[in-house]
Amino acid sequence: MRTKVLLAAVAVVAFTVPAFAEISDNVIKIGVMNDQSGTYADLAGPGSVVAARMAVEDFGAARKGMKVEILVGDHQNKPDVGSGIARQWYDVDKVDVIVDVPTSSVVLAVNQVTREKNKALLVSTGATSDLTGKACSPNAIHWTYDTWALANGTGSAIVKTGGDSWFFLTADYAFGLALERDTEAVVVKNGGKVVGRVRHPFPTADFSSFLLQAQASKAKIIGLANAGADTTNAIKQGAEFGIGRGAQQFAGLLVFLTDVHALGLDKAQGLLLTEAFYWDLNDQTRAWSTRFAERHRGARPTMAQAGVYSAVLHYLKAVEALKSDDGPKVIAKMKEMPTDDPVFGKGKVREDGRKIHPMYLFEVKKPSESKGAWDYYKVRSTIPAEQAFRPLAEGGCELVKK
Amino acid sequence: MATAREYVGAPALATHGVLAHQAVAFAVMVALLALAPFIVYPVFLMKALCFALFACAFNLLIGYAGLLSFGHAAFLGSAGYVSAHVAKVWGMPPEVAILCGAAVSTVLGFAIGALAIRRQGIYFAMITLALAQLLFFFYVQAPFTGGEDGIQAVPRGVLFGLLDLRHVMTMYWVVFAIFLAGFLLIYRAIHSPFGQVLKSIRENEPRAVSLGYKVDQYKLLAFVLSAGLAGVAGGTKALVFQLASLTDVHWSMSGEVVLMTLLGGLGTVFGPVVGAFIVVTLENYLAQLGAWVTVVQGVIFVVCVLTFRRGVIGELGRLLGKPL
Amino acid sequence: MTILGIPVQALFGQLLIGLINGSFYALLSLGLAVIFGLLNIINFTHGAQYMMGAFVAYFLLHGAGLGYFASLVIAPIVVGLFGILIERTMLKQLYHLDHLYGLLLTFGLALIIQGLFRHEFGSSGLPYDIPPILTGGTNLGFMFLPRYRAWVVVFSLVTCLGTWYAIERTKLGAYLRAATENPALVQAFGINVPRMVTLTYGFGVALAALAGVLAAPIYQVNPLMGADLIIVVFAVVVIGGMGSILGSIVTGFGLGVIEGLTKVFYPEASNTVIFVIMGLVLLVRPAGLFGRER
């Protein structure tokens, strides 16, 4: 029944809009897949869907006679659910591109499925730098940030500004260990030293024991190689033990604006973190973020959500130029065309699928320094685009010509 | 304390030999499942079939031996990991992978069963839950499982050197065959002298002991058999989805199989199959609603326990007056 | 001076932390033991009721402006009443059935409660501040002890011992214990057994909620805070001996300390050590350390 309707629709449209005859089913279907109700719902979640819709509107799809549909999927941070949705979307719903996908374990699985089905994937929230390394694929672009950029930004910038002795509090699973490894390499390269580390089970509710050990190490910086609830719990409990206000500071290796919002400035003040975007950076980001906030319960966008906007916008531009939504072809076109949007400004996509733009080291303001809700960050330093991401040669991506 | 209590399990109807109406029901089930992949998305059906086998294996334990295992996910997930590892890292063909997975889950079944059988009833359930949780935490950290990532890109391979499982319909028939084999094995076990002794243990254990049966051995054997078949389901599932992840060893998965069996009908032959299909379908349709899925599952539990203890097939059987 | 590479001072600090965590295990397993010992029901909803206690505290603060100490009293009563409602409407119907049905029912209820809260509040958690009077801490030399955590230990100890005394040493407790063994006979003596059962369930649930209020300022108030914790508490109860009040208190604190030590010497195993101990105890003493064969 569905097939009949679809065929009829295609037939009708084929005679009326010949210019886009190469677009599958004559609809560009974008699937926004992320965690809609769990730990990552605030930093991506429904906000990413809002960002995607804004991109479609700003692109002017309706004006240009392009039909664009957005589907939403909740992967619940589980790789089996995520790959199941991806399979169903590609096989049954004829989705052309999947966007966002937080949680490294899920994005790797979806990356695999996308490659098998030869579609397209634009990763905004997913972090693992393997996406442009050993798991790189001609069907995917890694848009907003990755673990290497975070480690590099936070690690090197902190060491350069005096935080040269580190203690790692690491979540004992693949992601946490990778983050610790990458950051340690950067710290050591910049002349700092790692005086100790402790691996905590993932997830952990009570950090008191580990925080004690961190305090005993007398390291200047306590690096939090974990994410989500583990990070916020550690910070919250650290405040109880007096960390953050005195000699020791926390460095959050994966922290989003929404995490700081949930913690409150009282607990999060002094935290150092790296992000790719902040709503208050310049006039363009401010204007865009205000529009976003109007559509998203007054909450300012995180870098993840901003990334979704930027990626979808560029995708649509590429589809328009190519007059086709064939997965790898559009990805190739996106690498060809330079990017430009109010969120990241001008940038480009490298051959290994890495989008590059500047990264920023932020410090969380003290309550007295903040003028109101969401006014949380001050810029400590800016890392230019060319230095912010792992050099092409070091990734081990097979797409990079030697 | 011999109070007259309604025990967890099937109504006490005579069940020896293959009954005509059950044969009819079996034929209906086979026919439906044979035609379904042409109408419904086959990957979805394969998922349901794997869970149906898992639920049937679980039902053997609770429906016929009266033992509620709250940690059955350990067997599903362990076999999944082993099969995935064997297929991907050792490059073995799928039949070897699934067999290895089932072997491991059988051994685990023996270990956990031996420990848990020492206690009865609710204690037994809690011990299985806690031991499964122990395994879960082990898998979170063990390098070979890939932790949060799971084992991805598991190759389906070529079955017996003949059937290329990458083709969706071939894979479906293979999964269907595996399910039928498991189902028939369980059916045979239930309707054998072994199954009769199990039922007697469930209904009146002291009496069975006094008749000279080594009750613990029977319970353990049932446990091991159940674990092994759950392992077959787990190994097959890992190949279908080409992924083995932590979800399959998490306690919520243990809860799900209980739900499927309870909803379908504890101690009925076809109940677990129906229950599995209903739950998998529900989850598919409700997936958009996020946390509501958990709520719906909880509601089904509560309703079933309070007013619908026989489950779908159980009620159907009661209506027809014949056990299903 | 070091023991196995860890300075003694740091060790004391970790022991103290372990004691604090043990307080939660003790309180929660106490509630479970009370309910199980006297009702023969495994209350899987315990984790969800713990969570509800924390949420009630949050609502009282943000909705009614009632602070922490008021919540310590009100939250257990509110959640306890909710527990009584569950018992009266649903659990009561299952007493004549196999006990496993009670487990399944409470499991289902836990799913419903946690699902509803998760739907309404998401999973990230809501903040709840430590009451001002309990902030800060004292420097003990070997560690900085937050005042709130010291309060938690003291309060739980008092509550646990108080409950133990009430059940083992008072007349009311004697009635309860008698009713478990032979309800018909106790009813014949004129004691309203069903009402006692209901109130006992309510009390056990109230204990869970109390633990929740205690936990709110330390852990985030979030819908899933009880979900994984409840399984650990089950293991604690199995080790202690189901139904033994003293067993659950001692085991709770003891396991908290052992877990704390594990976090120092072998932190990756700190999640599993309690289950490993459970396995070992079962091999040696299937009834649990303080339990009696039923």
PDB file of N, CA and C in Angstrom, chain C residues 20-100:
ATOM      1  N   ILE C  20      30.000   5.783  55.570  1.00  0.00           N
ATOM      2  CA  ILE C  20      28.921   6.653  55.122  1.00  0.00           C
ATOM      3  C   ILE C  20      28.060   5.947  54.077  1.00  0.00           C
ATOM      4  N   ASN C  21      28.711   5.336  53.106  1.00  0.00           N
ATOM      5  CA  ASN C  21      27.944   4.584  52.104  1.00  0.00           C
ATOM      6  C   ASN C  21      27.198   3.439  52.739  1.00  0.00           C
ATOM      7  N   GLY C  22      27.869   2.823  53.732  1.00  0.00           N
ATOM      8  CA  GLY C  22      27.236   1.712  54.431  1.00  0.00           C
ATOM      9  C   GLY C  22      25.940   2.140  55.099  1.00  0.00           C
ATOM     10  N   SER C  23      25.880   3.409  55.508  1.00  0.00           N
ATOM     11  CA  SER C  23      24.649   3.896  56.139  1.00  0.00           C
ATOM     12  C   SER C  23      23.463   3.738  55.212  1.00  0.00           C
ATOM     13  N   PHE C  24      23.690   4.050  53.938  1.00  0.00           N
ATOM     14  CA  PHE C  24      22.583   3.924  52.991  1.00  0.00           C
ATOM     15  C   PHE C  24      22.208   2.472  52.773  1.00  0.00           C
ATOM     16  N   TYR C  25      23.241   1.636  52.641  1.00  0.00           N
ATOM     17  CA  TYR C  25      22.960   0.222  52.464  1.00  0.00           C
ATOM     18  C   TYR C  25      22.186  -0.307  53.672  1.00  0.00           C
ATOM     19  N   ALA C  26      22.621   0.114  54.867  1.00  0.00           N
ATOM     20  CA  ALA C  26      21.974  -0.390  56.084  1.00  0.00           C
ATOM     21  C   ALA C  26      20.524   0.058  56.147  1.00  0.00           C
ATOM     22  N   LEU C  27      20.283   1.343  55.926  1.00  0.00           N
ATOM     23  CA  LEU C  27      18.914   1.859  55.990  1.00  0.00           C
ATOM     24  C   LEU C  27      17.999   1.158  54.994  1.00  0.00           C
ATOM     25  N   LEU C  28      18.499   1.018  53.776  1.00  0.00           N
ATOM     26  CA  LEU C  28      17.663   0.419  52.736  1.00  0.00           C
ATOM     27  C   LEU C  28      17.448  -1.063  52.979  1.00  0.00           C
ATOM     28  N   SER C  29      18.520  -1.761  53.362  1.00  0.00           N
ATOM     29  CA  SER C  29      18.312  -3.192  53.580  1.00  0.00           C
ATOM     30  C   SER C  29      17.484  -3.417  54.826  1.00  0.00           C
ATOM     31  N   LEU C  30      17.547  -2.481  55.779  1.00  0.00           N
ATOM     32  CA  LEU C  30      16.688  -2.579  56.949  1.00  0.00           C
ATOM     33  C   LEU C  30      15.226  -2.535  56.531  1.00  0.00           C
ATOM     34  N   GLY C  31      14.891  -1.588  55.682  1.00  0.00           N
ATOM     35  CA  GLY C  31      13.517  -1.484  55.198  1.00  0.00           C
ATOM     36  C   GLY C  31      13.080  -2.758  54.499  1.00  0.00           C
ATOM     37  N   LEU C  32      13.962  -3.263  53.651  1.00  0.00           N
ATOM     38  CA  LEU C  32      13.650  -4.498  52.930  1.00  0.00           C
ATOM     39  C   LEU C  32      13.494  -5.666  53.888  1.00  0.00           C
ATOM     40  N   ALA C  33      14.391  -5.737  54.865  1.00  0.00           N
ATOM     41  CA  ALA C  33      14.354  -6.851  55.811  1.00  0.00           C
ATOM     42  C   ALA C  33      13.088  -6.802  56.640  1.00  0.00           C
ATOM     43  N   VAL C  34      12.703  -5.613  57.061  1.00  0.00           N
ATOM     44  CA  VAL C  34      11.465  -5.474  57.840  1.00  0.00           C
ATOM     45  C   VAL C  34      10.286  -5.981  57.023  1.00  0.00           C
ATOM     46  N   ILE C  35      10.222  -5.536  55.773  1.00  0.00           N
ATOM     47  CA  ILE C  35       9.100  -5.941  54.925  1.00  0.00           C
ATOM     48  C   ILE C  35       9.155  -7.429  54.641  1.00  0.00           C
ATOM     49  N   PHE C  36      10.340  -7.911  54.336  1.00  0.00           N
ATOM     50  CA  PHE C  36      10.418  -9.327  54.012  1.00  0.00           C
ATOM     51  C   PHE C  36      10.215 -10.190  55.235  1.00  0.00           C
ATOM     52  N   GLY C  37      10.868  -9.823  56.318  1.00  0.00           N
ATOM     53  CA  GLY C  37      10.793 -10.645  57.515  1.00  0.00           C
ATOM     54  C   GLY C  37       9.373 -10.797  58.013  1.00  0.00           C
ATOM     55  N   LEU C  38       8.624  -9.728  57.892  1.00  0.00           N
ATOM     56  CA  LEU C  38       7.292  -9.750  58.467  1.00  0.00           C
ATOM     57  C   LEU C  38       6.201 -10.022  57.453  1.00  0.00           C
ATOM     58  N   LEU C  39       6.454  -9.776  56.202  1.00  0.00           N
ATOM     59  CA  LEU C  39       5.403  -9.959  55.192  1.00  0.00           C
ATOM     60  C   LEU C  39       5.748 -11.017  54.156  1.00  0.00           C
ATOM     61  N   ASN C  40       6.978 -11.438  54.162  1.00  0.00           N
ATOM     62  CA  ASN C  40       7.400 -12.383  53.132  1.00  0.00           C
ATOM     63  C   ASN C  40       7.246 -11.849  51.721  1.00  0.00           C
ATOM     64  N   ILE C  41       7.394 -10.572  51.572  1.00  0.00           N
ATOM     65  CA  ILE C  41       7.316  -9.947  50.242  1.00  0.00           C
ATOM     66  C   ILE C  41       8.668  -9.344  49.921  1.00  0.00           C
ATOM     67  N   ILE C  42       9.151  -9.600  48.731  1.00  0.00           N
ATOM     68  CA  ILE C  42      10.338  -8.895  48.266  1.00  0.00           C
ATOM     69  C   ILE C  42       9.840  -7.599  47.650  1.00  0.00           C
ATOM     70  N   ASN C  43      10.179  -6.493  48.263  1.00  0.00           N
ATOM     71  CA  ASN C  43       9.662  -5.229  47.786  1.00  0.00           C
ATOM     72  C   ASN C  43      10.590  -4.622  46.735  1.00  0.00           C
ATOM     73  N   PHE C  44      10.388  -5.032  45.490  1.00  0.00           N
ATOM     74  CA  PHE C  44      11.237  -4.513  44.429  1.00  0.00           C
ATOM     75  C   PHE C  44      11.024  -3.026  44.239  1.00  0.00           C
ATOM     76  N   THR C  45       9.895  -2.520  44.714  1.00  0.00           N
ATOM     77  CA  THR C  45       9.598  -1.099  44.554  1.00  0.00           C
ATOM     78  C   THR C  45      10.448  -0.245  45.500  1.00  0.00           C
ATOM     79  N   HIS C  46      11.207  -0.904  46.358  1.00  0.00           N
ATOM     80  CA  HIS C  46      11.975  -0.184  47.370  1.00  0.00           C
ATOM     81  C   HIS C  46      12.849   0.908  46.763  1.00  0.00           C
ATOM     82  N   GLY C  47      13.503   0.583  45.671  1.00  0.00           N
ATOM     83  CA  GLY C  47      14.366   1.573  45.029  1.00  0.00           C
ATOM     84  C   GLY C  47      13.570   2.768  44.532  1.00  0.00           C
ATOM     85  N   ALA C  48      12.394   2.491  43.971  1.00  0.00           N
ATOM     86  CA  ALA C  48      11.563   3.584  43.472  1.00  0.00           C
ATOM     87  C   ALA C  48      11.038   4.420  44.632  1.00  0.00           C
ATOM     88  N   GLN C  49      10.758   3.768  45.771  1.00  0.00           N
ATOM     89  CA  GLN C  49      10.245   4.517  46.922  1.00  0.00           C
ATOM     90  C   GLN C  49      11.342   5.371  47.547  1.00  0.00           C
ATOM     91  N   TYR C  50      12.552   4.868  47.493  1.00  0.00           N
ATOM     92  CA  TYR C  50      13.721   5.645  47.922  1.00  0.00           C
ATOM     93  C   TYR C  50      13.809   6.913  47.077  1.00  0.00           C
ATOM     94  N   MET C  51      13.649   6.727  45.767  1.00  0.00           N
ATOM     95  CA  MET C  51      13.692   7.839  44.842  1.00  0.00           C
ATOM     96  C   MET C  51      12.560   8.820  45.120  1.00  0.00           C
ATOM     97  N   MET C  52      11.383   8.288  45.426  1.00  0.00           N
ATOM     98  CA  MET C  52      10.244   9.172  45.692  1.00  0.00           C
ATOM     99  C   MET C  52      10.506  10.033  46.918  1.00  0.00           C
ATOM    100  N   GLY C  53      11.174   9.430  47.914  1.00  0.00           N
ATOM    101  CA  GLY C  53      11.508  10.208  49.107  1.00  0.00           C
ATOM    102  C   GLY C  53      12.344  11.419  48.737  1.00  0.00           C
ATOM    103  N   ALA C  54      13.341  11.195  47.888  1.00  0.00           N
ATOM    104  CA  ALA C  54      14.199  12.295  47.481  1.00  0.00           C
ATOM    105  C   ALA C  54      13.407  13.342  46.701  1.00  0.00           C
ATOM    106  N   PHE C  55      12.511  12.880  45.833  1.00  0.00           N
ATOM    107  CA  PHE C  55      11.724  13.826  45.049  1.00  0.00           C
ATOM    108  C   PHE C  55      10.760  14.626  45.909  1.00  0.00           C
ATOM    109  N   VAL C  56      10.165  13.957  46.899  1.00  0.00           N
ATOM    110  CA  VAL C  56       9.252  14.686  47.781  1.00  0.00           C
ATOM    111  C   VAL C  56      10.023  15.803  48.492  1.00  0.00           C
ATOM    112  N   ALA C  57      11.244  15.470  48.907  1.00  0.00           N
ATOM    113  CA  ALA C  57      12.068  16.495  49.552  1.00  0.00           C
ATOM    114  C   ALA C  57      12.299  17.656  48.594  1.00  0.00           C
ATOM    115  N   TYR C  58      12.565  17.329  47.333  1.00  0.00           N
ATOM    116  CA  TYR C  58      12.797  18.364  46.331  1.00  0.00           C
ATOM    117  C   TYR C  58      11.557  19.235  46.157  1.00  0.00           C
ATOM    118  N   PHE C  59      10.382  18.577  46.061  1.00  0.00           N
ATOM    119  CA  PHE C  59       9.142  19.342  45.874  1.00  0.00           C
ATOM    120  C   PHE C  59       8.826  20.196  47.083  1.00  0.00           C
ATOM    121  N   LEU C  60       9.084  19.615  48.261  1.00  0.00           N
ATOM    122  CA  LEU C  60       8.789  20.383  49.467  1.00  0.00           C
ATOM    123  C   LEU C  60       9.624  21.653  49.500  1.00  0.00           C
ATOM    124  N   LEU C  61      10.863  21.524  49.026  1.00  0.00           N
ATOM    125  CA  LEU C  61      11.739  22.688  49.047  1.00  0.00           C
ATOM    126  C   LEU C  61      11.313  23.711  48.009  1.00  0.00           C
ATOM    127  N   HIS C  62      11.066  23.237  46.777  1.00  0.00           N
ATOM    128  CA  HIS C  62      10.806  24.179  45.690  1.00  0.00           C
ATOM    129  C   HIS C  62       9.348  24.588  45.574  1.00  0.00           C
ATOM    130  N   GLY C  63       8.477  23.756  46.132  1.00  0.00           N
ATOM    131  CA  GLY C  63       7.060  24.083  46.024  1.00  0.00           C
ATOM    132  C   GLY C  63       6.533  24.746  47.282  1.00  0.00           C
ATOM    133  N   ALA C  64       6.931  24.212  48.438  1.00  0.00           N
ATOM    134  CA  ALA C  64       6.359  24.728  49.674  1.00  0.00           C
ATOM    135  C   ALA C  64       7.374  25.466  50.523  1.00  0.00           C
ATOM    136  N   GLY C  65       8.594  25.534  50.050  1.00  0.00           N
ATOM    137  CA  GLY C  65       9.589  26.253  50.813  1.00  0.00           C
ATOM    138  C   GLY C  65       9.982  25.552  52.099  1.00  0.00           C
ATOM    139  N   LEU C  66       9.630  24.267  52.198  1.00  0.00           N
ATOM    140  CA  LEU C  66       9.971  23.546  53.416  1.00  0.00           C
ATOM    141  C   LEU C  66      11.343  22.927  53.264  1.00  0.00           C
ATOM    142  N   GLY C  67      12.159  23.153  54.264  1.00  0.00           N
ATOM    143  CA  GLY C  67      13.540  22.741  54.147  1.00  0.00           C
ATOM    144  C   GLY C  67      13.777  21.277  54.428  1.00  0.00           C
ATOM    145  N   TYR C  68      15.015  20.972  54.576  1.00  0.00           N
ATOM    146  CA  TYR C  68      15.501  19.611  54.722  1.00  0.00           C
ATOM    147  C   TYR C  68      14.923  18.911  55.944  1.00  0.00           C
ATOM    148  N   PHE C  69      14.964  19.550  57.091  1.00  0.00           N
ATOM    149  CA  PHE C  69      14.564  18.863  58.316  1.00  0.00           C
ATOM    150  C   PHE C  69      13.070  18.565  58.330  1.00  0.00           C
ATOM    151  N   ALA C  70      12.303  19.476  57.731  1.00  0.00           N
ATOM    152  CA  ALA C  70      10.878  19.192  57.592  1.00  0.00           C
ATOM    153  C   ALA C  70      10.679  17.992  56.675  1.00  0.00           C
ATOM    154  N   SER C  71      11.481  17.939  55.604  1.00  0.00           N
ATOM    155  CA  SER C  71      11.355  16.820  54.664  1.00  0.00           C
ATOM    156  C   SER C  71      11.676  15.498  55.330  1.00  0.00           C
ATOM    157  N   LEU C  72      12.633  15.512  56.241  1.00  0.00           N
ATOM    158  CA  LEU C  72      13.001  14.267  56.915  1.00  0.00           C
ATOM    159  C   LEU C  72      11.806  13.650  57.615  1.00  0.00           C
ATOM    160  N   VAL C  73      10.891  14.490  58.036  1.00  0.00           N
ATOM    161  CA  VAL C  73       9.701  13.990  58.716  1.00  0.00           C
ATOM    162  C   VAL C  73       8.564  13.746  57.720  1.00  0.00           C
ATOM    163  N   ILE C  74       8.350  14.718  56.844  1.00  0.00           N
ATOM    164  CA  ILE C  74       7.175  14.658  55.965  1.00  0.00           C
ATOM    165  C   ILE C  74       7.328  13.622  54.861  1.00  0.00           C
ATOM    166  N   ALA C  75       8.486  13.605  54.232  1.00  0.00           N
ATOM    167  CA  ALA C  75       8.648  12.694  53.080  1.00  0.00           C
ATOM    168  C   ALA C  75       8.379  11.236  53.437  1.00  0.00           C
ATOM    169  N   PRO C  76       8.969  10.715  54.501  1.00  0.00           N
ATOM    170  CA  PRO C  76       8.655   9.320  54.833  1.00  0.00           C
ATOM    171  C   PRO C  76       7.169   9.091  55.080  1.00  0.00           C
ATOM    172  N   ILE C  77       6.508  10.067  55.685  1.00  0.00           N
ATOM    173  CA  ILE C  77       5.070   9.892  55.946  1.00  0.00           C
ATOM    174  C   ILE C  77       4.320   9.836  54.621  1.00  0.00           C
ATOM    175  N   VAL C  78       4.619  10.779  53.734  1.00  0.00           N
ATOM    176  CA  VAL C  78       3.921  10.826  52.441  1.00  0.00           C
ATOM    177  C   VAL C  78       4.142   9.532  51.654  1.00  0.00           C
ATOM    178  N   VAL C  79       5.402   9.150  51.527  1.00  0.00           N
ATOM    179  CA  VAL C  79       5.695   7.952  50.734  1.00  0.00           C
ATOM    180  C   VAL C  79       5.181   6.709  51.452  1.00  0.00           C
ATOM    181  N   GLY C  80       5.251   6.735  52.792  1.00  0.00           N
ATOM    182  CA  GLY C  80       4.720   5.620  53.569  1.00  0.00           C
ATOM    183  C   GLY C  80       3.236   5.437  53.305  1.00  0.00           C
ATOM    184  N   LEU C  81       2.505   6.543  53.244  1.00  0.00           N
ATOM    185  CA  LEU C  81       1.071   6.474  52.952  1.00  0.00           C
ATOM    186  C   LEU C  81       0.852   5.869  51.572  1.00  0.00           C
ATOM    187  N   PHE C  82       1.668   6.303  50.633  1.00  0.00           N
ATOM    188  CA  PHE C  82       1.594   5.739  49.281  1.00  0.00           C
ATOM    189  C   PHE C  82       1.826   4.229  49.326  1.00  0.00           C
ATOM    190  N   GLY C  83       2.786   3.836  50.171  1.00  0.00           N
ATOM    191  CA  GLY C  83       3.056   2.407  50.331  1.00  0.00           C
ATOM    192  C   GLY C  83       1.844   1.678  50.894  1.00  0.00           C
ATOM    193  N   ILE C  84       1.215   2.287  51.859  1.00  0.00           N
ATOM    194  CA  ILE C  84       0.026   1.675  52.462  1.00  0.00           C
ATOM    195  C   ILE C  84      -1.062   1.512  51.406  1.00  0.00           C
ATOM    196  N   LEU C  85      -1.176   2.504  50.554  1.00  0.00           N
ATOM    197  CA  LEU C  85      -2.157   2.423  49.471  1.00  0.00           C
ATOM    198  C   LEU C  85      -1.877   1.228  48.568  1.00  0.00           C
ATOM    199  N   ILE C  86      -0.605   1.059  48.210  1.00  0.00           N
ATOM    200  CA  ILE C  86      -0.221  -0.080  47.368  1.00  0.00           C
ATOM    201  C   ILE C  86      -0.576  -1.389  48.052  1.00  0.00           C
ATOM    202  N   GLU C  87      -0.266  -1.434  49.345  1.00  0.00           N
ATOM    203  CA  GLU C  87      -0.492  -2.681  50.064  1.00  0.00           C
ATOM    204  C   GLU C  87      -1.973  -3.011  50.119  1.00  0.00           C
ATOM    205  N   ARG C  88      -2.746  -2.014  50.456  1.00  0.00           N
ATOM    206  CA  ARG C  88      -4.190  -2.230  50.581  1.00  0.00           C
ATOM    207  C   ARG C  88      -4.825  -2.621  49.260  1.00  0.00           C
ATOM    208  N   THR C  89      -4.453  -1.962  48.173  1.00  0.00           N
ATOM    209  CA  THR C  89      -5.149  -2.220  46.912  1.00  0.00           C
ATOM    210  C   THR C  89      -4.580  -3.409  46.158  1.00  0.00           C
ATOM    211  N   MET C  90      -3.296  -3.592  46.211  1.00  0.00           N
ATOM    212  CA  MET C  90      -2.731  -4.617  45.331  1.00  0.00           C
ATOM    213  C   MET C  90      -2.058  -5.791  46.034  1.00  0.00           C
ATOM    214  N   LEU C  91      -1.176  -5.486  46.970  1.00  0.00           N
ATOM    215  CA  LEU C  91      -0.419  -6.577  47.580  1.00  0.00           C
ATOM    216  C   LEU C  91      -1.313  -7.531  48.342  1.00  0.00           C
ATOM    217  N   LYS C  92      -2.351  -6.960  48.945  1.00  0.00           N
ATOM    218  CA  LYS C  92      -3.236  -7.776  49.770  1.00  0.00           C
ATOM    219  C   LYS C  92      -3.801  -8.962  48.992  1.00  0.00           C
ATOM    220  N   GLN C  93      -4.041  -8.723  47.691  1.00  0.00           N
ATOM    221  CA  GLN C  93      -4.692  -9.767  46.900  1.00  0.00           C
ATOM    222  C   GLN C  93      -3.752 -10.912  46.581  1.00  0.00           C
ATOM    223  N   LEU C  94      -2.478 -10.714  46.892  1.00  0.00           N
ATOM    224  CA  LEU C  94      -1.532 -11.743  46.465  1.00  0.00           C
ATOM    225  C   LEU C  94      -1.063 -12.634  47.595  1.00  0.00           C
ATOM    226  N   TYR C  95      -1.534 -12.362  48.810  1.00  0.00           N
ATOM    227  CA  TYR C  95      -0.982 -13.104  49.941  1.00  0.00           C
ATOM    228  C   TYR C  95      -1.237 -14.601  49.860  1.00  0.00           C
ATOM    229  N   HIS C  96      -2.342 -14.974  49.212  1.00  0.00           N
ATOM    230  CA  HIS C  96      -2.650 -16.396  49.161  1.00  0.00           C
ATOM    231  C   HIS C  96      -1.912 -17.091  48.030  1.00  0.00           C
ATOM    232  N   LEU C  97      -1.189 -16.307  47.267  1.00  0.00           N
ATOM    233  CA  LEU C  97      -0.489 -16.882  46.121  1.00  0.00           C
ATOM    234  C   LEU C  97       0.973 -17.144  46.433  1.00  0.00           C
ATOM    235  N   ASP C  98       1.616 -17.769  45.505  1.00  0.00           N
ATOM    236  CA  ASP C  98       3.060 -17.956  45.581  1.00  0.00           C
ATOM    237  C   ASP C  98       3.730 -16.575  45.726  1.00  0.00           C
ATOM    238  N   HIS C  99       4.749 -16.526  46.592  1.00  0.00           N
ATOM    239  CA  HIS C  99       5.391 -15.247  46.888  1.00  0.00           C
ATOM    240  C   HIS C  99       6.005 -14.588  45.670  1.00  0.00           C
ATOM    241  N   LEU C 100       6.272 -15.382  44.653  1.00  0.00           N
ATOM    242  CA  LEU C 100       6.906 -14.818  43.473  1.00  0.00           C
ATOM    243  C   LEU C 100       6.024 -13.762  42.819  1.00  0.00           C
TER     244      LEU C 100
END
